[in-house]
């Protein structure tokens, strides 16, 4: 089940960059984001009326924390992604720059969340960073001079916004049900993006059908799939697991963008993809062994391999 969730998360989260590329040529980033979240927030608010039990016990403090998490993880992060793509940064390059997030979050996991990060996990994180850097340099070199140099820093600020949201959620002592947090986050984004679109005079959606196709794509795949699975895996497996999977977003998006939009994908990109996959294998293999050792350390037992049962032995 965890493997299926991980695969679904990677594909759905990567689809957000592709959807942003689809909508970039039809409308301004604020317009696309407004119409992505406004109908979604209304739909989720209506659904909340039929699931009142999930909202019981939600304190004003917890609700306020979720508003802040939504503003960071959705509004701040997505605005930077969409704006970067609107400036001409390719979907693959945007995902690759965001791929620095696991290293930043991994470095801060110990002092901020007091989570154990093993040496092999650090090795995997640095290995993943090398893969991300390899593909980033290849894509940036192929982009030429059409994209201003400072545009590549825009996704970086979005990455920091998502890291901040992850730690803010991780320090919460009162877990909020995923459907409740998703509703609050989407409502927060709908308000913020509607205000931004109104302030720039970009509230009217274009009549082009491709705009609505991109909007539907962004609602179904990245929001319900990617964003919902992000918090689910975070709560089930921890921040290191989630951020290790984030290394896969860059190569997957690069391959997807090459097939769908003809974005560059050469040998250097393929090498970066292989290195990113190796990083995931390194970290994921270590997780099970580390958890076993920590459990035995807490219980005061020495970990020993279980002997094979004899044919005549009766197990109870």
GROMACS .gro file of N, CA, C and O in nm, residues 44-58 177 179-180 183:
model
   76
   44UNK      N    1  -1.572   2.182  -0.163
   44UNK     CA    2  -1.528   2.124  -0.036
   44UNK      C    3  -1.609   2.177   0.082
   44UNK      O    4  -1.636   2.103   0.178
   45UNK      N    5  -1.647   2.303   0.077
   45UNK     CA    6  -1.730   2.360   0.185
   45UNK      C    7  -1.867   2.294   0.188
   45UNK      O    8  -1.922   2.267   0.295
   46UNK      N    9  -1.923   2.266   0.069
   46UNK     CA   10  -2.051   2.196   0.064
   46UNK      C   11  -2.038   2.054   0.116
   46UNK      O   12  -2.127   2.003   0.188
   47UNK      N   13  -1.928   1.987   0.084
   47UNK     CA   14  -1.906   1.851   0.132
   47UNK      C   15  -1.887   1.848   0.284
   47UNK      O   16  -1.921   1.749   0.350
   48UNK      N   17  -1.833   1.956   0.340
   48UNK     CA   18  -1.811   1.962   0.484
   48UNK      C   19  -1.941   1.958   0.562
   48UNK      O   20  -1.945   1.913   0.677
   49UNK      N   21  -2.049   2.003   0.499
   49UNK     CA   22  -2.179   2.000   0.566
   49UNK      C   23  -2.228   1.858   0.591
   49UNK      O   24  -2.309   1.835   0.681
   50UNK      N   25  -2.177   1.763   0.513
   50UNK     CA   26  -2.217   1.623   0.529
   50UNK      C   27  -2.116   1.542   0.610
   50UNK      O   28  -2.134   1.422   0.627
   51UNK      N   29  -2.012   1.606   0.657
   51UNK     CA   30  -1.912   1.537   0.739
   51UNK      C   31  -1.876   1.623   0.860
   51UNK      O   32  -1.759   1.652   0.885
   52UNK      N   33  -1.978   1.661   0.933
   52UNK     CA   34  -1.957   1.750   1.047
   52UNK      C   35  -1.877   1.683   1.158
   52UNK      O   36  -1.810   1.751   1.237
   53UNK      N   37  -1.884   1.552   1.166
   53UNK     CA   38  -1.811   1.482   1.273
   53UNK      C   39  -1.661   1.504   1.262
   53UNK      O   40  -1.590   1.507   1.363
   54UNK      N   41  -1.610   1.518   1.138
   54UNK     CA   42  -1.467   1.539   1.120
   54UNK      C   43  -1.422   1.675   1.170
   54UNK      O   44  -1.304   1.696   1.200
   55UNK      N   45  -1.515   1.769   1.180
   55UNK     CA   46  -1.482   1.904   1.221
   55UNK      C   47  -1.496   1.925   1.371
   55UNK      O   48  -1.457   2.031   1.423
   56UNK      N   49  -1.552   1.828   1.441
   56UNK     CA   50  -1.568   1.841   1.585
   56UNK      C   51  -1.432   1.839   1.654
   56UNK      O   52  -1.345   1.761   1.622
   57UNK      N   53  -1.417   1.924   1.750
   57UNK     CA   54  -1.291   1.931   1.823
   57UNK      C   55  -1.187   2.021   1.760
   57UNK      O   56  -1.076   2.036   1.813
   58UNK      N   57  -1.219   2.081   1.645
   58UNK     CA   58  -1.125   2.173   1.581
   58UNK      C   59  -1.125   2.305   1.656
   58UNK      O   60  -1.224   2.380   1.654
  177UNK      N   61  -0.782   1.609   1.065
  177UNK     CA   62  -0.814   1.516   0.957
  177UNK      C   63  -0.780   1.574   0.820
  177UNK      O   64  -0.798   1.694   0.797
  179UNK      N   65  -0.920   1.571   0.526
  179UNK     CA   66  -1.024   1.641   0.450
  179UNK      C   67  -1.055   1.777   0.511
  179UNK      O   68  -1.092   1.871   0.439
  180UNK      N   69  -1.037   1.790   0.642
  180UNK     CA   70  -1.059   1.919   0.707
  180UNK      C   71  -0.947   2.016   0.669
  180UNK      O   72  -0.973   2.131   0.632
  183UNK      N   73  -0.978   2.130   0.308
  183UNK     CA   74  -1.083   2.231   0.291
  183UNK      C   75  -1.035   2.369   0.335
  183UNK      O   76  -1.056   2.469   0.265
   0.00000   0.00000   0.00000
